[in-house]
mmCIF file of C-alpha atoms in Angstrom:
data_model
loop_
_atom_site.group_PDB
_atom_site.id
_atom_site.type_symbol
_atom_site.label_atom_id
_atom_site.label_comp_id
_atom_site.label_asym_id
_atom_site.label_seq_id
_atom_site.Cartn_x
_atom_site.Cartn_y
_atom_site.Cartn_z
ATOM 1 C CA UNK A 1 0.000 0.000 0.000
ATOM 2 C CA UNK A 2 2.762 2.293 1.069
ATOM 3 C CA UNK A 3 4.566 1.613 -2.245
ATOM 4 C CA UNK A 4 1.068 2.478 -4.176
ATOM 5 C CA UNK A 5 0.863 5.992 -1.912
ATOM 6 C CA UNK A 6 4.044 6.644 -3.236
ATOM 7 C CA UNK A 7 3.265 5.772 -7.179
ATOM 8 C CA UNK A 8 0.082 8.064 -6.589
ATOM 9 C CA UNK A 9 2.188 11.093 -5.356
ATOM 10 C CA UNK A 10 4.569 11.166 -7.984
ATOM 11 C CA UNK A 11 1.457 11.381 -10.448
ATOM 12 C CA UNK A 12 0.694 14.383 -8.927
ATOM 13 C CA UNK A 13 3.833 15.687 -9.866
ATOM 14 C CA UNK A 14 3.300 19.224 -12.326
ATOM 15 C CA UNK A 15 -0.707 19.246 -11.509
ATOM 16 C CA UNK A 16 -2.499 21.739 -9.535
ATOM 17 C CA UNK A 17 -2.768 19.280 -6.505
ATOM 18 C CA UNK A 18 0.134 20.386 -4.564
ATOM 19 C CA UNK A 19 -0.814 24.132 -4.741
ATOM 20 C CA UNK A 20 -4.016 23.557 -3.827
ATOM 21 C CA UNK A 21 -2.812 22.190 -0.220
ATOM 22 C CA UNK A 22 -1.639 26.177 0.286
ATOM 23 C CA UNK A 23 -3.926 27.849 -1.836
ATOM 24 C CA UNK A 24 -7.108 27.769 -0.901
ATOM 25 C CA UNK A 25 -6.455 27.971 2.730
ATOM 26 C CA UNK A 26 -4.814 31.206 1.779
ATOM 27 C CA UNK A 27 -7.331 32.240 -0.338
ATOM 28 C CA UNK A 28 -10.238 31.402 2.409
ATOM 29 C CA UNK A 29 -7.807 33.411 4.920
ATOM 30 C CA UNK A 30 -7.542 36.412 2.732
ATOM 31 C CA UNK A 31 -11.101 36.410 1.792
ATOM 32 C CA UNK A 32 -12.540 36.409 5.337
ATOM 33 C CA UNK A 33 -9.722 39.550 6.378
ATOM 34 C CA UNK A 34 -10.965 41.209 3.631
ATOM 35 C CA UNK A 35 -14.737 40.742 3.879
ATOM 36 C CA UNK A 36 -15.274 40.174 7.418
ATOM 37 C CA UNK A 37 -11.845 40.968 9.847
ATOM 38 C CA UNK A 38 -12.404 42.169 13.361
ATOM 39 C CA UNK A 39 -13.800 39.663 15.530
ATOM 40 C CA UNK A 40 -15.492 37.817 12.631
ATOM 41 C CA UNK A 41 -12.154 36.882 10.663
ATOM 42 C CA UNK A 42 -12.433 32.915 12.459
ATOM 43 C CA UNK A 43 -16.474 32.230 11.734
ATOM 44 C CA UNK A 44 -16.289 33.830 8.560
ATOM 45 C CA UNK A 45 -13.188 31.546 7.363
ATOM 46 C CA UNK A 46 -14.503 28.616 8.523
ATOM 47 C CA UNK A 47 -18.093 29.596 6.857
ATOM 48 C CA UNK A 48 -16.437 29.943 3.453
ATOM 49 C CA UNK A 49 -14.086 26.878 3.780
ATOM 50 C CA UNK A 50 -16.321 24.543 4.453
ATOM 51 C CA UNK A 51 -19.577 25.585 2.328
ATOM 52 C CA UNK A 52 -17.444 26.426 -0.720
ATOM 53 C CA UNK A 53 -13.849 26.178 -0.969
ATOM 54 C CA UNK A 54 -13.100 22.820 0.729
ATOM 55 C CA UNK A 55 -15.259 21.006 -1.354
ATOM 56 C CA UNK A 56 -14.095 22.738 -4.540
ATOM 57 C CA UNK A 57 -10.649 22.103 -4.145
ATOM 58 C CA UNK A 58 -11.750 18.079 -2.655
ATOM 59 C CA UNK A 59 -13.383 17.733 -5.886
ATOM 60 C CA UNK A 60 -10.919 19.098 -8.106
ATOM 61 C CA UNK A 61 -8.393 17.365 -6.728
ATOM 62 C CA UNK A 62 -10.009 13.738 -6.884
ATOM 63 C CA UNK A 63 -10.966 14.905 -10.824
ATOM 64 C CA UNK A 64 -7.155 15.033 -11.265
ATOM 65 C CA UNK A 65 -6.008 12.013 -9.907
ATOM 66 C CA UNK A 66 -8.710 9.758 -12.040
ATOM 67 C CA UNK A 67 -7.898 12.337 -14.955
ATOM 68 C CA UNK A 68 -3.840 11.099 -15.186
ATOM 69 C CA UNK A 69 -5.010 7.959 -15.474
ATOM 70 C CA UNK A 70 -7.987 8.030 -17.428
ATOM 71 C CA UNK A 71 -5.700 10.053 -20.451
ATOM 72 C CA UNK A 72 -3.637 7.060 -20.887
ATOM 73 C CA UNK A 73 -6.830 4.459 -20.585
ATOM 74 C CA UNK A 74 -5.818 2.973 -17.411
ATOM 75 C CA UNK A 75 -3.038 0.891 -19.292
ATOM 76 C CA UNK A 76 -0.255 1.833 -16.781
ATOM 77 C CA UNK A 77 -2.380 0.623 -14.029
ATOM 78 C CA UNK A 78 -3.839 -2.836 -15.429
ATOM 79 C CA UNK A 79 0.068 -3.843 -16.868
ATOM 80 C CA UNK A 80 0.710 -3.782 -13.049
ATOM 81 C CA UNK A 81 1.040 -7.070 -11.837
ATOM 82 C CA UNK A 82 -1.099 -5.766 -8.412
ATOM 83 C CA UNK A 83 -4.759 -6.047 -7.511
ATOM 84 C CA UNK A 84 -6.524 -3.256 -8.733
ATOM 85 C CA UNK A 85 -8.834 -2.635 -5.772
ATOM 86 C CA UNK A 86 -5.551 -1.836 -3.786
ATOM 87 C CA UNK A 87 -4.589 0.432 -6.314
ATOM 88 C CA UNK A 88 -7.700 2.017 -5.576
ATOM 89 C CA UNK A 89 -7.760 2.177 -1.858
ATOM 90 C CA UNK A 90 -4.017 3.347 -2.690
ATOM 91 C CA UNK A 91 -5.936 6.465 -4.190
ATOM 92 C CA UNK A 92 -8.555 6.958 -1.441
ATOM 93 C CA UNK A 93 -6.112 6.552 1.301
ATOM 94 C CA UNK A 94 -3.110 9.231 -0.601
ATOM 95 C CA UNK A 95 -6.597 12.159 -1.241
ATOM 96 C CA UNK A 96 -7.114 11.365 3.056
ATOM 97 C CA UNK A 97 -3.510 11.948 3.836
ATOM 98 C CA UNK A 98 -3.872 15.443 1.017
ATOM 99 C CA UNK A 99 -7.724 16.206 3.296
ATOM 100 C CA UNK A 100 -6.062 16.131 6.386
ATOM 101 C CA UNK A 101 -3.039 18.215 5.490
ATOM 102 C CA UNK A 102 -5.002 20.772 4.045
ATOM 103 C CA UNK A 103 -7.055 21.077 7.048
ATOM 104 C CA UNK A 104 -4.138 20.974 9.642
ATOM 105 C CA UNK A 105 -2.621 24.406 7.339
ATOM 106 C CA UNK A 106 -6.342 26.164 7.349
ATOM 107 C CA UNK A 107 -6.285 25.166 11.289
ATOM 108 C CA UNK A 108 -2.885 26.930 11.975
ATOM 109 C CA UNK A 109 -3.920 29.943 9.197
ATOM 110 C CA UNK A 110 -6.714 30.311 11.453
ATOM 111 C CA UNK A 111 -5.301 29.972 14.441
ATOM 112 C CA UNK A 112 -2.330 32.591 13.888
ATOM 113 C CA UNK A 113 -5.316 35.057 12.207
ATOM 114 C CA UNK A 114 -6.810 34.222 15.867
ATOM 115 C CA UNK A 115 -3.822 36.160 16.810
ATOM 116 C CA UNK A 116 -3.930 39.040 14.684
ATOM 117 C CA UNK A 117 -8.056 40.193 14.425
ATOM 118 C CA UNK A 118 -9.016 38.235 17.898
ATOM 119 C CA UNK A 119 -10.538 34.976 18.751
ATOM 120 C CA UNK A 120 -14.029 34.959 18.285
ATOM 121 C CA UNK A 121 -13.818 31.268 18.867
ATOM 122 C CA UNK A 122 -11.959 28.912 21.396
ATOM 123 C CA UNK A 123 -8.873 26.911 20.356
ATOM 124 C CA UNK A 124 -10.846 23.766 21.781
ATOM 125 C CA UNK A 125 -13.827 24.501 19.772
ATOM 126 C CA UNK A 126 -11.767 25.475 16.354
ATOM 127 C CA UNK A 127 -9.889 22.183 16.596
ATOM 128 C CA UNK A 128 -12.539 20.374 16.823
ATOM 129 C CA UNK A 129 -14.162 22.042 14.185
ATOM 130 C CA UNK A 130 -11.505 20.826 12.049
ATOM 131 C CA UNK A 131 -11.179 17.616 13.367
ATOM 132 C CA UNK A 132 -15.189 17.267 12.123
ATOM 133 C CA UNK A 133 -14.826 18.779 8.947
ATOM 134 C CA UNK A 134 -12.204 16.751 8.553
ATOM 135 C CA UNK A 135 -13.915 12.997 9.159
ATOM 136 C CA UNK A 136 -16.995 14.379 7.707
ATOM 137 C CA UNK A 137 -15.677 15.587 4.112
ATOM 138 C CA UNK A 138 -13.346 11.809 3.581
ATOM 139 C CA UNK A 139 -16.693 10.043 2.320
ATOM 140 C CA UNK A 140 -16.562 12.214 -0.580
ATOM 141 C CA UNK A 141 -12.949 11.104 -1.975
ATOM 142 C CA UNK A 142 -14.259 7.824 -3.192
ATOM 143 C CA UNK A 143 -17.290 9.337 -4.415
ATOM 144 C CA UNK A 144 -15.573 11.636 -6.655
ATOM 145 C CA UNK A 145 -12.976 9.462 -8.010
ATOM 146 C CA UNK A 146 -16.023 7.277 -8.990
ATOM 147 C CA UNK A 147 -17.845 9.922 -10.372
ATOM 148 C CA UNK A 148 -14.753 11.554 -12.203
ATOM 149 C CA UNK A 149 -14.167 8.416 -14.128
ATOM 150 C CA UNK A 150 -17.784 7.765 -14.851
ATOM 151 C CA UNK A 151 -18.624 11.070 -15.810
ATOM 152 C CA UNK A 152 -14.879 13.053 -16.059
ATOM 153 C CA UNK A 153 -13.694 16.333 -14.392
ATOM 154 C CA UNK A 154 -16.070 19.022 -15.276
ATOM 155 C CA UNK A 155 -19.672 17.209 -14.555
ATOM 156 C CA UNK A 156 -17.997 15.857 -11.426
ATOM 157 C CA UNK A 157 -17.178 19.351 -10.221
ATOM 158 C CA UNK A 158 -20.442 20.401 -10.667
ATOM 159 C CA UNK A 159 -22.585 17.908 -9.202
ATOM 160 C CA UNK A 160 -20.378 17.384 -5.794
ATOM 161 C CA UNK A 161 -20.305 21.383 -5.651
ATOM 162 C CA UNK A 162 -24.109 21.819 -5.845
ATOM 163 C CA UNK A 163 -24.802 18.668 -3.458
ATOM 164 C CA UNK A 164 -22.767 20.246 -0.958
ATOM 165 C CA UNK A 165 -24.443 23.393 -1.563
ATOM 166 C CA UNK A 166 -28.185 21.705 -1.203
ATOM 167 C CA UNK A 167 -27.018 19.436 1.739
ATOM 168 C CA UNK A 168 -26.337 22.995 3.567
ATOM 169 C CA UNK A 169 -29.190 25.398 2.369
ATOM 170 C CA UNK A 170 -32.009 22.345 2.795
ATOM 171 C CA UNK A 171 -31.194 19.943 4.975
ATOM 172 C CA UNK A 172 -28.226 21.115 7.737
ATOM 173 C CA UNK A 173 -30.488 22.797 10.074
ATOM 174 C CA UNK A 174 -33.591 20.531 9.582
ATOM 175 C CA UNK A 175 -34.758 16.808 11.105
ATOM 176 C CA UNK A 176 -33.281 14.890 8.152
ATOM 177 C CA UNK A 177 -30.131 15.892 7.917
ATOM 178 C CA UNK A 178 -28.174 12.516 9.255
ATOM 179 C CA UNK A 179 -30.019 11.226 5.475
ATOM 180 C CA UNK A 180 -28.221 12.982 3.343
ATOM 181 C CA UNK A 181 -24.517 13.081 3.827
ATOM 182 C CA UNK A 182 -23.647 16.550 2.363
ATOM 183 C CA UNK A 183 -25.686 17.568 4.784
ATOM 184 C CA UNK A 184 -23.699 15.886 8.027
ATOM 185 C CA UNK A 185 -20.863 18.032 8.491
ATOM 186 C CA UNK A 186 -22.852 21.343 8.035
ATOM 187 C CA UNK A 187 -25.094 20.362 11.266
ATOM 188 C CA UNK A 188 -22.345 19.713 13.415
ATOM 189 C CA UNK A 189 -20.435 22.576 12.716
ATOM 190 C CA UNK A 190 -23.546 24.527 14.064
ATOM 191 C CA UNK A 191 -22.580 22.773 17.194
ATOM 192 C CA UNK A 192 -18.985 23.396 17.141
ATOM 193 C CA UNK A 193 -18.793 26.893 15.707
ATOM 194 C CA UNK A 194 -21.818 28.280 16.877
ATOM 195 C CA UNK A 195 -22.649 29.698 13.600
ATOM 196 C CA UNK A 196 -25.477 29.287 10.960
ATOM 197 C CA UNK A 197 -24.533 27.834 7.507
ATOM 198 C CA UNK A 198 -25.266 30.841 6.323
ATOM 199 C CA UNK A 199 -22.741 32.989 8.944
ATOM 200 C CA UNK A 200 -25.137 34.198 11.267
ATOM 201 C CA UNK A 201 -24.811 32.995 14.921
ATOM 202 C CA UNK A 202 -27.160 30.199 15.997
ATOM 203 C CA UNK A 203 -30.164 31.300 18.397
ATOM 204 C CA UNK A 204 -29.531 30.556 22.057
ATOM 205 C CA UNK A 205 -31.284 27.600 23.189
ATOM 206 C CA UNK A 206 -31.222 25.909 19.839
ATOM 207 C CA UNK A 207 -31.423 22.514 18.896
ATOM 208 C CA UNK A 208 -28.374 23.094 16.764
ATOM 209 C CA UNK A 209 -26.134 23.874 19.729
ATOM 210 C CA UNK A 210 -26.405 20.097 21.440
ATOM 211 C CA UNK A 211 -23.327 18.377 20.607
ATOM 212 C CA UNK A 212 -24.372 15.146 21.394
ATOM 213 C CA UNK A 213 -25.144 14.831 17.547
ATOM 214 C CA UNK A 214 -21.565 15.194 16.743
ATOM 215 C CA UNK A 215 -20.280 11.054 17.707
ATOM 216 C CA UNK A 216 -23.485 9.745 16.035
ATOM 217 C CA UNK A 217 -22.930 12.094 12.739
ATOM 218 C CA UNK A 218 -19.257 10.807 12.368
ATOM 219 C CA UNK A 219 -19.786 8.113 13.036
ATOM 220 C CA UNK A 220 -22.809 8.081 10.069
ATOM 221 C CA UNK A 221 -20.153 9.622 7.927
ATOM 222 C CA UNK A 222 -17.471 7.169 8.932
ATOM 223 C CA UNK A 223 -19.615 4.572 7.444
ATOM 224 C CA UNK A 224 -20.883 6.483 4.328
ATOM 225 C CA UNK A 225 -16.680 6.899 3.806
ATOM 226 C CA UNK A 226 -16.450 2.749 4.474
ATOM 227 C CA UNK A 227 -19.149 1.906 2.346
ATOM 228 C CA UNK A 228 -18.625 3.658 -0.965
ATOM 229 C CA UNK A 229 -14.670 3.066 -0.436
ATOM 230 C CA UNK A 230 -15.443 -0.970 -0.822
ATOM 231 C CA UNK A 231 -18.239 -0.461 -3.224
ATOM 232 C CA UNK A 232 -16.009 1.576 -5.700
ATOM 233 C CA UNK A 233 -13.109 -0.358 -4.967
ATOM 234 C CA UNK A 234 -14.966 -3.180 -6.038
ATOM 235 C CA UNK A 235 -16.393 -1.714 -9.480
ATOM 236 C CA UNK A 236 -12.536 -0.511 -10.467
ATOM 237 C CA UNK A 237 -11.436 -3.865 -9.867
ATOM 238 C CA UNK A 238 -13.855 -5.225 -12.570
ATOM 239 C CA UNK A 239 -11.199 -3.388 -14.891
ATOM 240 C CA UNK A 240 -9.203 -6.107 -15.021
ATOM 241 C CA UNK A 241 -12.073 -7.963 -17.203
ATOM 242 C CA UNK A 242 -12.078 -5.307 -19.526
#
Protein backbone atom coordinates (compact mmCIF):
# COMPACT_ATOMS: atom_id res chain seq x y z
CA UNK A 1 0.00 0.00 0.00
CA UNK A 2 2.76 2.29 1.07
CA UNK A 3 4.57 1.61 -2.25
CA UNK A 4 1.07 2.48 -4.18
CA UNK A 5 0.86 5.99 -1.91
CA UNK A 6 4.04 6.64 -3.24
CA UNK A 7 3.27 5.77 -7.18
CA UNK A 8 0.08 8.06 -6.59
CA UNK A 9 2.19 11.09 -5.36
CA UNK A 10 4.57 11.17 -7.98
CA UNK A 11 1.46 11.38 -10.45
CA UNK A 12 0.69 14.38 -8.93
CA UNK A 13 3.83 15.69 -9.87
CA UNK A 14 3.30 19.22 -12.33
CA UNK A 15 -0.71 19.25 -11.51
CA UNK A 16 -2.50 21.74 -9.53
CA UNK A 17 -2.77 19.28 -6.50
CA UNK A 18 0.13 20.39 -4.56
CA UNK A 19 -0.81 24.13 -4.74
CA UNK A 20 -4.02 23.56 -3.83
CA UNK A 21 -2.81 22.19 -0.22
CA UNK A 22 -1.64 26.18 0.29
CA UNK A 23 -3.93 27.85 -1.84
CA UNK A 24 -7.11 27.77 -0.90
CA UNK A 25 -6.46 27.97 2.73
CA UNK A 26 -4.81 31.21 1.78
CA UNK A 27 -7.33 32.24 -0.34
CA UNK A 28 -10.24 31.40 2.41
CA UNK A 29 -7.81 33.41 4.92
CA UNK A 30 -7.54 36.41 2.73
CA UNK A 31 -11.10 36.41 1.79
CA UNK A 32 -12.54 36.41 5.34
CA UNK A 33 -9.72 39.55 6.38
CA UNK A 34 -10.97 41.21 3.63
CA UNK A 35 -14.74 40.74 3.88
CA UNK A 36 -15.27 40.17 7.42
CA UNK A 37 -11.84 40.97 9.85
CA UNK A 38 -12.40 42.17 13.36
CA UNK A 39 -13.80 39.66 15.53
CA UNK A 40 -15.49 37.82 12.63
CA UNK A 41 -12.15 36.88 10.66
CA UNK A 42 -12.43 32.91 12.46
CA UNK A 43 -16.47 32.23 11.73
CA UNK A 44 -16.29 33.83 8.56
CA UNK A 45 -13.19 31.55 7.36
CA UNK A 46 -14.50 28.62 8.52
CA UNK A 47 -18.09 29.60 6.86
CA UNK A 48 -16.44 29.94 3.45
CA UNK A 49 -14.09 26.88 3.78
CA UNK A 50 -16.32 24.54 4.45
CA UNK A 51 -19.58 25.58 2.33
CA UNK A 52 -17.44 26.43 -0.72
CA UNK A 53 -13.85 26.18 -0.97
CA UNK A 54 -13.10 22.82 0.73
CA UNK A 55 -15.26 21.01 -1.35
CA UNK A 56 -14.10 22.74 -4.54
CA UNK A 57 -10.65 22.10 -4.15
CA UNK A 58 -11.75 18.08 -2.66
CA UNK A 59 -13.38 17.73 -5.89
CA UNK A 60 -10.92 19.10 -8.11
CA UNK A 61 -8.39 17.36 -6.73
CA UNK A 62 -10.01 13.74 -6.88
CA UNK A 63 -10.97 14.90 -10.82
CA UNK A 64 -7.16 15.03 -11.27
CA UNK A 65 -6.01 12.01 -9.91
CA UNK A 66 -8.71 9.76 -12.04
CA UNK A 67 -7.90 12.34 -14.96
CA UNK A 68 -3.84 11.10 -15.19
CA UNK A 69 -5.01 7.96 -15.47
CA UNK A 70 -7.99 8.03 -17.43
CA UNK A 71 -5.70 10.05 -20.45
CA UNK A 72 -3.64 7.06 -20.89
CA UNK A 73 -6.83 4.46 -20.58
CA UNK A 74 -5.82 2.97 -17.41
CA UNK A 75 -3.04 0.89 -19.29
CA UNK A 76 -0.26 1.83 -16.78
CA UNK A 77 -2.38 0.62 -14.03
CA UNK A 78 -3.84 -2.84 -15.43
CA UNK A 79 0.07 -3.84 -16.87
CA UNK A 80 0.71 -3.78 -13.05
CA UNK A 81 1.04 -7.07 -11.84
CA UNK A 82 -1.10 -5.77 -8.41
CA UNK A 83 -4.76 -6.05 -7.51
CA UNK A 84 -6.52 -3.26 -8.73
CA UNK A 85 -8.83 -2.64 -5.77
CA UNK A 86 -5.55 -1.84 -3.79
CA UNK A 87 -4.59 0.43 -6.31
CA UNK A 88 -7.70 2.02 -5.58
CA UNK A 89 -7.76 2.18 -1.86
CA UNK A 90 -4.02 3.35 -2.69
CA UNK A 91 -5.94 6.47 -4.19
CA UNK A 92 -8.55 6.96 -1.44
CA UNK A 93 -6.11 6.55 1.30
CA UNK A 94 -3.11 9.23 -0.60
CA UNK A 95 -6.60 12.16 -1.24
CA UNK A 96 -7.11 11.37 3.06
CA UNK A 97 -3.51 11.95 3.84
CA UNK A 98 -3.87 15.44 1.02
CA UNK A 99 -7.72 16.21 3.30
CA UNK A 100 -6.06 16.13 6.39
CA UNK A 101 -3.04 18.22 5.49
CA UNK A 102 -5.00 20.77 4.05
CA UNK A 103 -7.06 21.08 7.05
CA UNK A 104 -4.14 20.97 9.64
CA UNK A 105 -2.62 24.41 7.34
CA UNK A 106 -6.34 26.16 7.35
CA UNK A 107 -6.28 25.17 11.29
CA UNK A 108 -2.89 26.93 11.98
CA UNK A 109 -3.92 29.94 9.20
CA UNK A 110 -6.71 30.31 11.45
CA UNK A 111 -5.30 29.97 14.44
CA UNK A 112 -2.33 32.59 13.89
CA UNK A 113 -5.32 35.06 12.21
CA UNK A 114 -6.81 34.22 15.87
CA UNK A 115 -3.82 36.16 16.81
CA UNK A 116 -3.93 39.04 14.68
CA UNK A 117 -8.06 40.19 14.43
CA UNK A 118 -9.02 38.23 17.90
CA UNK A 119 -10.54 34.98 18.75
CA UNK A 120 -14.03 34.96 18.28
CA UNK A 121 -13.82 31.27 18.87
CA UNK A 122 -11.96 28.91 21.40
CA UNK A 123 -8.87 26.91 20.36
CA UNK A 124 -10.85 23.77 21.78
CA UNK A 125 -13.83 24.50 19.77
CA UNK A 126 -11.77 25.47 16.35
CA UNK A 127 -9.89 22.18 16.60
CA UNK A 128 -12.54 20.37 16.82
CA UNK A 129 -14.16 22.04 14.18
CA UNK A 130 -11.50 20.83 12.05
CA UNK A 131 -11.18 17.62 13.37
CA UNK A 132 -15.19 17.27 12.12
CA UNK A 133 -14.83 18.78 8.95
CA UNK A 134 -12.20 16.75 8.55
CA UNK A 135 -13.91 13.00 9.16
CA UNK A 136 -16.99 14.38 7.71
CA UNK A 137 -15.68 15.59 4.11
CA UNK A 138 -13.35 11.81 3.58
CA UNK A 139 -16.69 10.04 2.32
CA UNK A 140 -16.56 12.21 -0.58
CA UNK A 141 -12.95 11.10 -1.98
CA UNK A 142 -14.26 7.82 -3.19
CA UNK A 143 -17.29 9.34 -4.41
CA UNK A 144 -15.57 11.64 -6.66
CA UNK A 145 -12.98 9.46 -8.01
CA UNK A 146 -16.02 7.28 -8.99
CA UNK A 147 -17.85 9.92 -10.37
CA UNK A 148 -14.75 11.55 -12.20
CA UNK A 149 -14.17 8.42 -14.13
CA UNK A 150 -17.78 7.76 -14.85
CA UNK A 151 -18.62 11.07 -15.81
CA UNK A 152 -14.88 13.05 -16.06
CA UNK A 153 -13.69 16.33 -14.39
CA UNK A 154 -16.07 19.02 -15.28
CA UNK A 155 -19.67 17.21 -14.55
CA UNK A 156 -18.00 15.86 -11.43
CA UNK A 157 -17.18 19.35 -10.22
CA UNK A 158 -20.44 20.40 -10.67
CA UNK A 159 -22.59 17.91 -9.20
CA UNK A 160 -20.38 17.38 -5.79
CA UNK A 161 -20.31 21.38 -5.65
CA UNK A 162 -24.11 21.82 -5.84
CA UNK A 163 -24.80 18.67 -3.46
CA UNK A 164 -22.77 20.25 -0.96
CA UNK A 165 -24.44 23.39 -1.56
CA UNK A 166 -28.18 21.70 -1.20
CA UNK A 167 -27.02 19.44 1.74
CA UNK A 168 -26.34 22.99 3.57
CA UNK A 169 -29.19 25.40 2.37
CA UNK A 170 -32.01 22.35 2.79
CA UNK A 171 -31.19 19.94 4.97
CA UNK A 172 -28.23 21.11 7.74
CA UNK A 173 -30.49 22.80 10.07
CA UNK A 174 -33.59 20.53 9.58
CA UNK A 175 -34.76 16.81 11.10
CA UNK A 176 -33.28 14.89 8.15
CA UNK A 177 -30.13 15.89 7.92
CA UNK A 178 -28.17 12.52 9.25
CA UNK A 179 -30.02 11.23 5.47
CA UNK A 180 -28.22 12.98 3.34
CA UNK A 181 -24.52 13.08 3.83
CA UNK A 182 -23.65 16.55 2.36
CA UNK A 183 -25.69 17.57 4.78
CA UNK A 184 -23.70 15.89 8.03
CA UNK A 185 -20.86 18.03 8.49
CA UNK A 186 -22.85 21.34 8.03
CA UNK A 187 -25.09 20.36 11.27
CA UNK A 188 -22.35 19.71 13.41
CA UNK A 189 -20.43 22.58 12.72
CA UNK A 190 -23.55 24.53 14.06
CA UNK A 191 -22.58 22.77 17.19
CA UNK A 192 -18.98 23.40 17.14
CA UNK A 193 -18.79 26.89 15.71
CA UNK A 194 -21.82 28.28 16.88
CA UNK A 195 -22.65 29.70 13.60
CA UNK A 196 -25.48 29.29 10.96
CA UNK A 197 -24.53 27.83 7.51
CA UNK A 198 -25.27 30.84 6.32
CA UNK A 199 -22.74 32.99 8.94
CA UNK A 200 -25.14 34.20 11.27
CA UNK A 201 -24.81 32.99 14.92
CA UNK A 202 -27.16 30.20 16.00
CA UNK A 203 -30.16 31.30 18.40
CA UNK A 204 -29.53 30.56 22.06
CA UNK A 205 -31.28 27.60 23.19
CA UNK A 206 -31.22 25.91 19.84
CA UNK A 207 -31.42 22.51 18.90
CA UNK A 208 -28.37 23.09 16.76
CA UNK A 209 -26.13 23.87 19.73
CA UNK A 210 -26.41 20.10 21.44
CA UNK A 211 -23.33 18.38 20.61
CA UNK A 212 -24.37 15.15 21.39
CA UNK A 213 -25.14 14.83 17.55
CA UNK A 214 -21.57 15.19 16.74
CA UNK A 215 -20.28 11.05 17.71
CA UNK A 216 -23.49 9.75 16.04
CA UNK A 217 -22.93 12.09 12.74
CA UNK A 218 -19.26 10.81 12.37
CA UNK A 219 -19.79 8.11 13.04
CA UNK A 220 -22.81 8.08 10.07
CA UNK A 221 -20.15 9.62 7.93
CA UNK A 222 -17.47 7.17 8.93
CA UNK A 223 -19.61 4.57 7.44
CA UNK A 224 -20.88 6.48 4.33
CA UNK A 225 -16.68 6.90 3.81
CA UNK A 226 -16.45 2.75 4.47
CA UNK A 227 -19.15 1.91 2.35
CA UNK A 228 -18.62 3.66 -0.96
CA UNK A 229 -14.67 3.07 -0.44
CA UNK A 230 -15.44 -0.97 -0.82
CA UNK A 231 -18.24 -0.46 -3.22
CA UNK A 232 -16.01 1.58 -5.70
CA UNK A 233 -13.11 -0.36 -4.97
CA UNK A 234 -14.97 -3.18 -6.04
CA UNK A 235 -16.39 -1.71 -9.48
CA UNK A 236 -12.54 -0.51 -10.47
CA UNK A 237 -11.44 -3.87 -9.87
CA UNK A 238 -13.86 -5.22 -12.57
CA UNK A 239 -11.20 -3.39 -14.89
CA UNK A 240 -9.20 -6.11 -15.02
CA UNK A 241 -12.07 -7.96 -17.20
CA UNK A 242 -12.08 -5.31 -19.53
Amino acid sequence: MIAIMKAEKLKWKRTFIAKLLWLTPLVTLLISAVLMGGVYFQTGAYNWWYTMLLPGALTICCALVVEKDKKIKYHSILALPLDLKKIWLGKIVSLSIWLLVITIIFFGGITAGGWLFGHSLPIASSLLSTFVIFLTFLWQIPLCLFLAAKLGTYLTILLNVVANILGIVAFADGELWYYYPFAIGARLLCSTLGILPNGLPVPQGSPLLDKGVILPGLLIALAWFMMISFLTAKWFQKREAN
